[in-house]
PDB file of C-alpha atoms in Angstrom:
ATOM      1  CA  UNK A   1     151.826 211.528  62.883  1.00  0.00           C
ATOM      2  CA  UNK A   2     149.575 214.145  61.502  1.00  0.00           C
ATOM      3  CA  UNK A   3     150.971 213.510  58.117  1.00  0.00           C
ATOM      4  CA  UNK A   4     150.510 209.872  58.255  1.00  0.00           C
ATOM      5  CA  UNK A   5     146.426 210.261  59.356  1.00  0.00           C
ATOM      6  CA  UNK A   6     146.087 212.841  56.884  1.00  0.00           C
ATOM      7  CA  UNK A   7     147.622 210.667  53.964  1.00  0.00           C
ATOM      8  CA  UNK A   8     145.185 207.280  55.105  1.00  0.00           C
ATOM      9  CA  UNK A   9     142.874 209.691  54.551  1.00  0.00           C
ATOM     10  CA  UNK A  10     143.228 210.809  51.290  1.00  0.00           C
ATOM     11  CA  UNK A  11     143.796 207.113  50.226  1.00  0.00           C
ATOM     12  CA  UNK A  12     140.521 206.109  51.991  1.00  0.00           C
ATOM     13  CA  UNK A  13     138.400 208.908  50.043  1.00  0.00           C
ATOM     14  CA  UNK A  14     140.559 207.342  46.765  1.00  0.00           C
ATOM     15  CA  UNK A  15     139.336 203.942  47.314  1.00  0.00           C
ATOM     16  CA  UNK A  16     135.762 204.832  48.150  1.00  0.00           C
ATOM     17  CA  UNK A  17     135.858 207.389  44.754  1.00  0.00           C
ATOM     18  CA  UNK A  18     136.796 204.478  43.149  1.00  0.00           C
ATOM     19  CA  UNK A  19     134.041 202.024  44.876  1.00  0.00           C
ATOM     20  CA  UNK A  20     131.555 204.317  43.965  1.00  0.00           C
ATOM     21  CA  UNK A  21     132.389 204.655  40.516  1.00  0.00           C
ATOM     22  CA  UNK A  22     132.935 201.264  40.051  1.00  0.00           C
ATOM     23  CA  UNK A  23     129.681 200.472  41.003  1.00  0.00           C
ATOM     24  CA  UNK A  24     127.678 203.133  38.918  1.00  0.00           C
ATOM     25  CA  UNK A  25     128.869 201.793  35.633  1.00  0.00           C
ATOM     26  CA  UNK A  26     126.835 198.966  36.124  1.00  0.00           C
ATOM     27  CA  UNK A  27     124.098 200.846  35.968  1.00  0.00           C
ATOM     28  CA  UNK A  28     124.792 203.970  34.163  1.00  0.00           C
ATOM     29  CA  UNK A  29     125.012 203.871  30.276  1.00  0.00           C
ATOM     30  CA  UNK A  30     127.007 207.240  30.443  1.00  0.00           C
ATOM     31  CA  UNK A  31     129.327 205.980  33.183  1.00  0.00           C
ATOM     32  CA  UNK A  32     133.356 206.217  32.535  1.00  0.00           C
ATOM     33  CA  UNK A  33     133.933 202.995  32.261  1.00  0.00           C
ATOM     34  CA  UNK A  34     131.116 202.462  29.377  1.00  0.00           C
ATOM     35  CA  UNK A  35     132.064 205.759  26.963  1.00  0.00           C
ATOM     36  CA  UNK A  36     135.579 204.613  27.135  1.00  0.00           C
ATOM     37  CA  UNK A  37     134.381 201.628  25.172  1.00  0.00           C
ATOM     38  CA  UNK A  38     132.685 202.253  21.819  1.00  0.00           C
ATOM     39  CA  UNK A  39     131.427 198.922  21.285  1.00  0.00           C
ATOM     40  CA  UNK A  40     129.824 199.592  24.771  1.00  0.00           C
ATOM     41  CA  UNK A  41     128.372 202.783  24.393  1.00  0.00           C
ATOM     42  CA  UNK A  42     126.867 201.958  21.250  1.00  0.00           C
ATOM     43  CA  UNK A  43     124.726 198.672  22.901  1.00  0.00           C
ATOM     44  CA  UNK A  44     123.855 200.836  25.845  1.00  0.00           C
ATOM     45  CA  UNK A  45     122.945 204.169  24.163  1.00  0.00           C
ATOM     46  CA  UNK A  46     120.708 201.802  21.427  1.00  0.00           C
ATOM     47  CA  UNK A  47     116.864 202.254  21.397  1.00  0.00           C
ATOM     48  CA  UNK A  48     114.027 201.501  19.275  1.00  0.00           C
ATOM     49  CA  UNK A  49     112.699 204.544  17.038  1.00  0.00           C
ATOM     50  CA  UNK A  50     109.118 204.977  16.244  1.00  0.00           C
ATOM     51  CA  UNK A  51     109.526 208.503  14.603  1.00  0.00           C
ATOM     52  CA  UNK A  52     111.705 209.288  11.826  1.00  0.00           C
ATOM     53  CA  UNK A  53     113.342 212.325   9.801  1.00  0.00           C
ATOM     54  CA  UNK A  54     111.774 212.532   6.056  1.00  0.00           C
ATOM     55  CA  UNK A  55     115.541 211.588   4.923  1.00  0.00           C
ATOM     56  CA  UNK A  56     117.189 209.110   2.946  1.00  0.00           C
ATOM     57  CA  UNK A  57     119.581 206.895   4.494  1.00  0.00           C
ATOM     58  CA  UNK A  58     123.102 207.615   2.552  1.00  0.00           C
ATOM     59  CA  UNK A  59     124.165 204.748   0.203  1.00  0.00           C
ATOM     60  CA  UNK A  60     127.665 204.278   1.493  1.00  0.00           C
ATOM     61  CA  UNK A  61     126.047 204.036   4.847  1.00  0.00           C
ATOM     62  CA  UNK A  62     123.966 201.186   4.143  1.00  0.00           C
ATOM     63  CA  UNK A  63     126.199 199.219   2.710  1.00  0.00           C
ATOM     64  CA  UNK A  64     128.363 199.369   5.331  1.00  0.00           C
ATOM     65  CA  UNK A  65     125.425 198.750   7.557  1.00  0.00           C
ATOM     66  CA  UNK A  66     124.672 195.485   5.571  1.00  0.00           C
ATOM     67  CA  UNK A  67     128.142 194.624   5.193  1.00  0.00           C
ATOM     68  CA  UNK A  68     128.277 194.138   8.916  1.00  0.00           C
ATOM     69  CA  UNK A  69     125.145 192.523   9.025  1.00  0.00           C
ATOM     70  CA  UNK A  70     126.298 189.560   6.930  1.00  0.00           C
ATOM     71  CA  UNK A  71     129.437 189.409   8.670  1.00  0.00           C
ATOM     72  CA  UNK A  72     127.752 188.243  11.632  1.00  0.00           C
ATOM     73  CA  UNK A  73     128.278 184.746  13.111  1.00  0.00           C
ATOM     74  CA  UNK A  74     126.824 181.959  10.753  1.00  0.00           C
ATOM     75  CA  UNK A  75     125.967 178.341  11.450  1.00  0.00           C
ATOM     76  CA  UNK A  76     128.514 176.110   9.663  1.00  0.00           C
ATOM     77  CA  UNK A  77     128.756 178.802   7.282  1.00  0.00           C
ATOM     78  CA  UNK A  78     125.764 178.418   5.675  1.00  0.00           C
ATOM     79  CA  UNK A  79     124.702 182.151   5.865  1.00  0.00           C
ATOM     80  CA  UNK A  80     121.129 181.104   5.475  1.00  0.00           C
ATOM     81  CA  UNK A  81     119.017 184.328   5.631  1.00  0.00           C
ATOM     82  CA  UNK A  82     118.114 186.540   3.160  1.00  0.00           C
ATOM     83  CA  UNK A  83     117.899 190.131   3.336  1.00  0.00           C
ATOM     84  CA  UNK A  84     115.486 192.343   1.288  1.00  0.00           C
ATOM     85  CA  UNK A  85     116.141 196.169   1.483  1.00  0.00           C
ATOM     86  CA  UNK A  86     113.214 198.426   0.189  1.00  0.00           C
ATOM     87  CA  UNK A  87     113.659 202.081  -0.342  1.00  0.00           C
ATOM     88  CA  UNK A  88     111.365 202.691  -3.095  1.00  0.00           C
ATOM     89  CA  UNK A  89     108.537 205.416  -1.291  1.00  0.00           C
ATOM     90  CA  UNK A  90     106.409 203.770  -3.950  1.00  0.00           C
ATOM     91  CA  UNK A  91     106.641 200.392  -2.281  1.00  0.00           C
ATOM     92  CA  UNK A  92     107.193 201.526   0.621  1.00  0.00           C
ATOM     93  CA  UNK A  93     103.361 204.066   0.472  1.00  0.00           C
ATOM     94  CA  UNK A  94     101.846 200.365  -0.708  1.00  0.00           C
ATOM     95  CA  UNK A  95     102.742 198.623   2.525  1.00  0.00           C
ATOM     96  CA  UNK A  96     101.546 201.578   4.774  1.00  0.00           C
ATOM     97  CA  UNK A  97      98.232 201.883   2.600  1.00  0.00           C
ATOM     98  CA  UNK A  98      97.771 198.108   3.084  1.00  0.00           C
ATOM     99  CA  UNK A  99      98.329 198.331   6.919  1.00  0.00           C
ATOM    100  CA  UNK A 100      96.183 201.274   7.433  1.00  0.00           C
ATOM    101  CA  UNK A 101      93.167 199.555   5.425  1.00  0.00           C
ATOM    102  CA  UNK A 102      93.440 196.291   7.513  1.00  0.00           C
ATOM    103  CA  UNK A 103      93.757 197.952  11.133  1.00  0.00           C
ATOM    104  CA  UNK A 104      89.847 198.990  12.644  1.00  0.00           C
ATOM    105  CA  UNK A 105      90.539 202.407  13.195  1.00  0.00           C
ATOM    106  CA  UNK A 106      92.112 204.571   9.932  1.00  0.00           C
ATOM    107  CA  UNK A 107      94.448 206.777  12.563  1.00  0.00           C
ATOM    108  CA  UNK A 108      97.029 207.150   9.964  1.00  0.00           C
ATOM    109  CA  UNK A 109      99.005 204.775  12.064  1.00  0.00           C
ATOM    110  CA  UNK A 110     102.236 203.578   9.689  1.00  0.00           C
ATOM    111  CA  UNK A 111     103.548 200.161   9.147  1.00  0.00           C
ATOM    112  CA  UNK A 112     107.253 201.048   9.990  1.00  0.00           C
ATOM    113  CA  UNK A 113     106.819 204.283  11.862  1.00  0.00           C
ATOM    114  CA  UNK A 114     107.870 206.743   8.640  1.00  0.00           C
ATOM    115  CA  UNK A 115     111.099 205.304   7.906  1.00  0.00           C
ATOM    116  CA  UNK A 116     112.350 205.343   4.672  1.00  0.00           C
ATOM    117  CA  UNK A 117     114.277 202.089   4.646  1.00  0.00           C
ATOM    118  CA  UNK A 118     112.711 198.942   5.951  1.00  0.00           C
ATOM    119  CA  UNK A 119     115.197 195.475   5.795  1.00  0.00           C
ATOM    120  CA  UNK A 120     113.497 192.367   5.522  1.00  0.00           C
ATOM    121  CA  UNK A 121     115.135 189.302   6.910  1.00  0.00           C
ATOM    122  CA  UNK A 122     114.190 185.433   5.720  1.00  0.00           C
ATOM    123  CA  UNK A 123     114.948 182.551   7.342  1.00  0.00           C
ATOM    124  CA  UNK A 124     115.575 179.189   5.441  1.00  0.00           C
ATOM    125  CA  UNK A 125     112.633 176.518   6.857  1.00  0.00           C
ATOM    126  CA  UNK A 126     115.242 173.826   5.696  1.00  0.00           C
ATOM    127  CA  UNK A 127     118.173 174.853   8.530  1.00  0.00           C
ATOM    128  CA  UNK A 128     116.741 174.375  12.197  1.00  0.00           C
ATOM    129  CA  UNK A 129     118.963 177.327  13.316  1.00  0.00           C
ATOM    130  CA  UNK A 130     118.518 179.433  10.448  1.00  0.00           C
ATOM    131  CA  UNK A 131     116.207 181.880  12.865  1.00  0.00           C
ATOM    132  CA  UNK A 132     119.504 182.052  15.256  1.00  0.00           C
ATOM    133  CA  UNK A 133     121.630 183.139  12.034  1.00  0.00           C
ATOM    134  CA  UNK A 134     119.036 185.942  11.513  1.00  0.00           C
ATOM    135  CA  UNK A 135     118.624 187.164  14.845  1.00  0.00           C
ATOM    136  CA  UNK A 136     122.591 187.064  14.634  1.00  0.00           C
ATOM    137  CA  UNK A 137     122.443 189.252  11.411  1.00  0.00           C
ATOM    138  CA  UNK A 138     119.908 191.840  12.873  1.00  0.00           C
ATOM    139  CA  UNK A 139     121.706 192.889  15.323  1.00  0.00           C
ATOM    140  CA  UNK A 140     124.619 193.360  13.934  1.00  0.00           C
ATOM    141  CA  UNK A 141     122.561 195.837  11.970  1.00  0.00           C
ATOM    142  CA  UNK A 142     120.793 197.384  14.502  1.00  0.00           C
ATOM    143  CA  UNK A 143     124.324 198.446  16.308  1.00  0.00           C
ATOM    144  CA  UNK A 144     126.155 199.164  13.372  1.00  0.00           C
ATOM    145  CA  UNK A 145     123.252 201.796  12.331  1.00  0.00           C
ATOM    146  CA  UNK A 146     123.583 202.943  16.044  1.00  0.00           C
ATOM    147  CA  UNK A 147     127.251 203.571  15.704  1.00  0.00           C
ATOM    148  CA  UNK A 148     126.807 205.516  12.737  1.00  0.00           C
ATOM    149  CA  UNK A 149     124.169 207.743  13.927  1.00  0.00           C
ATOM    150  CA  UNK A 150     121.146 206.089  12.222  1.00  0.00           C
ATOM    151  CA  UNK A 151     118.104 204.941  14.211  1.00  0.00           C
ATOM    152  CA  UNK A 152     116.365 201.153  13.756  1.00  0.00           C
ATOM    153  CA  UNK A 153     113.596 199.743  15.253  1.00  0.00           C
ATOM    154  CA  UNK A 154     112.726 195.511  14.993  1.00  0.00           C
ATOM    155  CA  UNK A 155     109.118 194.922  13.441  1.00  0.00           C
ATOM    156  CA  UNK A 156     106.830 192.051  13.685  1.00  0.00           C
ATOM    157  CA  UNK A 157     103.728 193.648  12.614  1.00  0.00           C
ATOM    158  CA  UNK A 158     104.597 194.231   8.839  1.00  0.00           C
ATOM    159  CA  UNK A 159     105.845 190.610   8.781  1.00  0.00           C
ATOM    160  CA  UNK A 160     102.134 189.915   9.961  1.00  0.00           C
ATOM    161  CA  UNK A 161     100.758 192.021   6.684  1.00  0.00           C
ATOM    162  CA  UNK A 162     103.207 190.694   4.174  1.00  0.00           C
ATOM    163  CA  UNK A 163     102.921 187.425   5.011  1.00  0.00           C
ATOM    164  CA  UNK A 164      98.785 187.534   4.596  1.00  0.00           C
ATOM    165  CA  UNK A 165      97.048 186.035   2.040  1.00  0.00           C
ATOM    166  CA  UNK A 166      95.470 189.591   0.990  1.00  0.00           C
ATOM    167  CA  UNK A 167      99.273 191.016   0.447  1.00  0.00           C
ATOM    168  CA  UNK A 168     100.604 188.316  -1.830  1.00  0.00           C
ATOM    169  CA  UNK A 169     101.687 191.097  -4.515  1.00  0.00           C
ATOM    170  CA  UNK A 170     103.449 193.063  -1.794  1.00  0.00           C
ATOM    171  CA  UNK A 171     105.133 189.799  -0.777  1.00  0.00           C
ATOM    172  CA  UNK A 172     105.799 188.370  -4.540  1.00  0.00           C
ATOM    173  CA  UNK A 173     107.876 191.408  -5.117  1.00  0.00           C
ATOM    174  CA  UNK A 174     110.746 190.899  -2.110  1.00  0.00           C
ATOM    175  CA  UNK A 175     111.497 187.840  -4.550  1.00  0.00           C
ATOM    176  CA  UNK A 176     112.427 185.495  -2.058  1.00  0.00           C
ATOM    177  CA  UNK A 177     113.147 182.054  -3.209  1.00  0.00           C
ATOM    178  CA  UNK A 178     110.609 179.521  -2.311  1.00  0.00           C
ATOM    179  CA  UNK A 179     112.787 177.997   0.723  1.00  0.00           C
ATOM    180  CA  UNK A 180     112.507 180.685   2.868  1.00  0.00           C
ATOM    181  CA  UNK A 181     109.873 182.678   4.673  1.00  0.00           C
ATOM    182  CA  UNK A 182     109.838 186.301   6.599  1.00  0.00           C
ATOM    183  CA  UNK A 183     110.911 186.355   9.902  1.00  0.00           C
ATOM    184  CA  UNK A 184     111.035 189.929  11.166  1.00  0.00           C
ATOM    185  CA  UNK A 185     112.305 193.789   9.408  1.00  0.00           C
ATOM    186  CA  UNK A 186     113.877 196.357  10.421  1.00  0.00           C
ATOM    187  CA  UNK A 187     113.165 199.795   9.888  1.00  0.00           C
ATOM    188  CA  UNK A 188     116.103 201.874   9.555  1.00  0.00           C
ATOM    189  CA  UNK A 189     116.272 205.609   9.040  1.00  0.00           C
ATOM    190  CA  UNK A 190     117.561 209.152  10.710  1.00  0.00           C
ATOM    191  CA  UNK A 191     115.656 209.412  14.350  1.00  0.00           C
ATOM    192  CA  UNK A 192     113.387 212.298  15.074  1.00  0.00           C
ATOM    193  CA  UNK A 193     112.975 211.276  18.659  1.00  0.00           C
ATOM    194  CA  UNK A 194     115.058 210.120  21.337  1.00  0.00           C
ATOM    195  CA  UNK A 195     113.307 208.089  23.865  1.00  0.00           C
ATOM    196  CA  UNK A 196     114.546 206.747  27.580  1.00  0.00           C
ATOM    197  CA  UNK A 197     115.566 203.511  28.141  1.00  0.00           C
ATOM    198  CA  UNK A 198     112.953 200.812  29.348  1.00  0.00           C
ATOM    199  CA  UNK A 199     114.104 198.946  32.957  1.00  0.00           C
ATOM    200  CA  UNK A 200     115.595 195.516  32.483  1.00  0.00           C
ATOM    201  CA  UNK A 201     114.875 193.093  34.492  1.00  0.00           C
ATOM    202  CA  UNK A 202     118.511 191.218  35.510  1.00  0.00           C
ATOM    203  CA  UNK A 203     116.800 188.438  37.795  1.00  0.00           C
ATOM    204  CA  UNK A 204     116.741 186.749  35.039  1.00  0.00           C
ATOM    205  CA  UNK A 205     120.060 185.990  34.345  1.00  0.00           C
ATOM    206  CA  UNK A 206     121.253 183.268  36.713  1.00  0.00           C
ATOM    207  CA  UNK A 207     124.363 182.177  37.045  1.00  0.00           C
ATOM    208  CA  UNK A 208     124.818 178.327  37.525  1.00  0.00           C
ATOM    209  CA  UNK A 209     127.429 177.009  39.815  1.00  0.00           C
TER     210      UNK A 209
END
């Protein structure tokens, strides 16, 4: 008898080990369930960088980095972005110079946070969806940079400047064809910070009987 209460025991602490568990990796980027998964880990453990390393972002790297990007579902195929990648500091000192000039306060503050690559992605204004197709492509980008150890961080702001009338020449030189038009970048470099993850708020995601 003693044997049997002893034994429901043990399988009673079991299950509720397992309950517990169970319900922490919904929740918990470094739970069990997550790190055994790399695809996982590497969406959870993801965040945006606003301070990087003074290095250069290895060439084999970022090809495999775009490589993954453009392998990213398309619309009928049509693959209708186009991607700019600028690692020249001399292009790359121009922007900052022309963001720092235009904010009110000179505080040194940087277009793209020090990085020393910034991807620029175009969307057709022919194609309807061709936005979708390069919010497709970015994050493929984003998560393939994550996996590799590389930091990234999305970027409105020097769309904003590059897209001004007063930053024509900076724009003229990304050489996009005249059917498409900037829709966000990418900075994309080794991070020098790691920051918490922000709350998300799951109320939002309803599901509909």
């Amino acid at each position: 008898m003693k044997r049997i209460v002893a034994s429901s025991l043990l399988c009673l602490a079991m299950a509720f080990g397992l309950l517990t568990t169970s319900c922490g990796a919904s929740s918990s980027p470094s739970s069990p369930s997550e790190s055994e998964n790399p695809v996982i880990e590497t969406i959870m453990a993801r965040r945006s960088i606003r301070k990087y390393k003074p290095v250069a972002v290895e060439q084999d790297k970022l090809q495999t980095i775009l490589q993954c990007g453009i392998n990213a579902p398309t619309g009928r195929y049509r693959q209708s972005w186009q991607v700019r990648v600028v690692q020249n500091p001399e292009l790359l000192a121009a922007i900052d110079a022309r963001f720092e000039a235009g904010r009110k306060t000179k505080d040194g503050a940087r277009a793209f946070y020090g990085a020393p690559c910034l991807i620029f992605i175009a969307y057709d204004r022919g194609y309807d969806l061709s936005q979708v197709d390069c919010g497709l492509l970015g994050q493929n980008i984003i998560l393939a940079a994550q996996s590799l150890g590389l930091g990234t961080c999305c970027l409105g702001q020097v769309v904003r400047l590059m897209t001004d009338e007063g930053s024509r020449d900076l724009l003229e030189r990304l050489q996009l064809p005249d059917t498409h038009e900037l829709l966000y970048a990418i900075a994309l470099g080794y991070p020098d910070e790691a920051p918490d993850a922000k709350p998300r708020d799951m109320s939002k995601v309803k599901f509909v009987e």
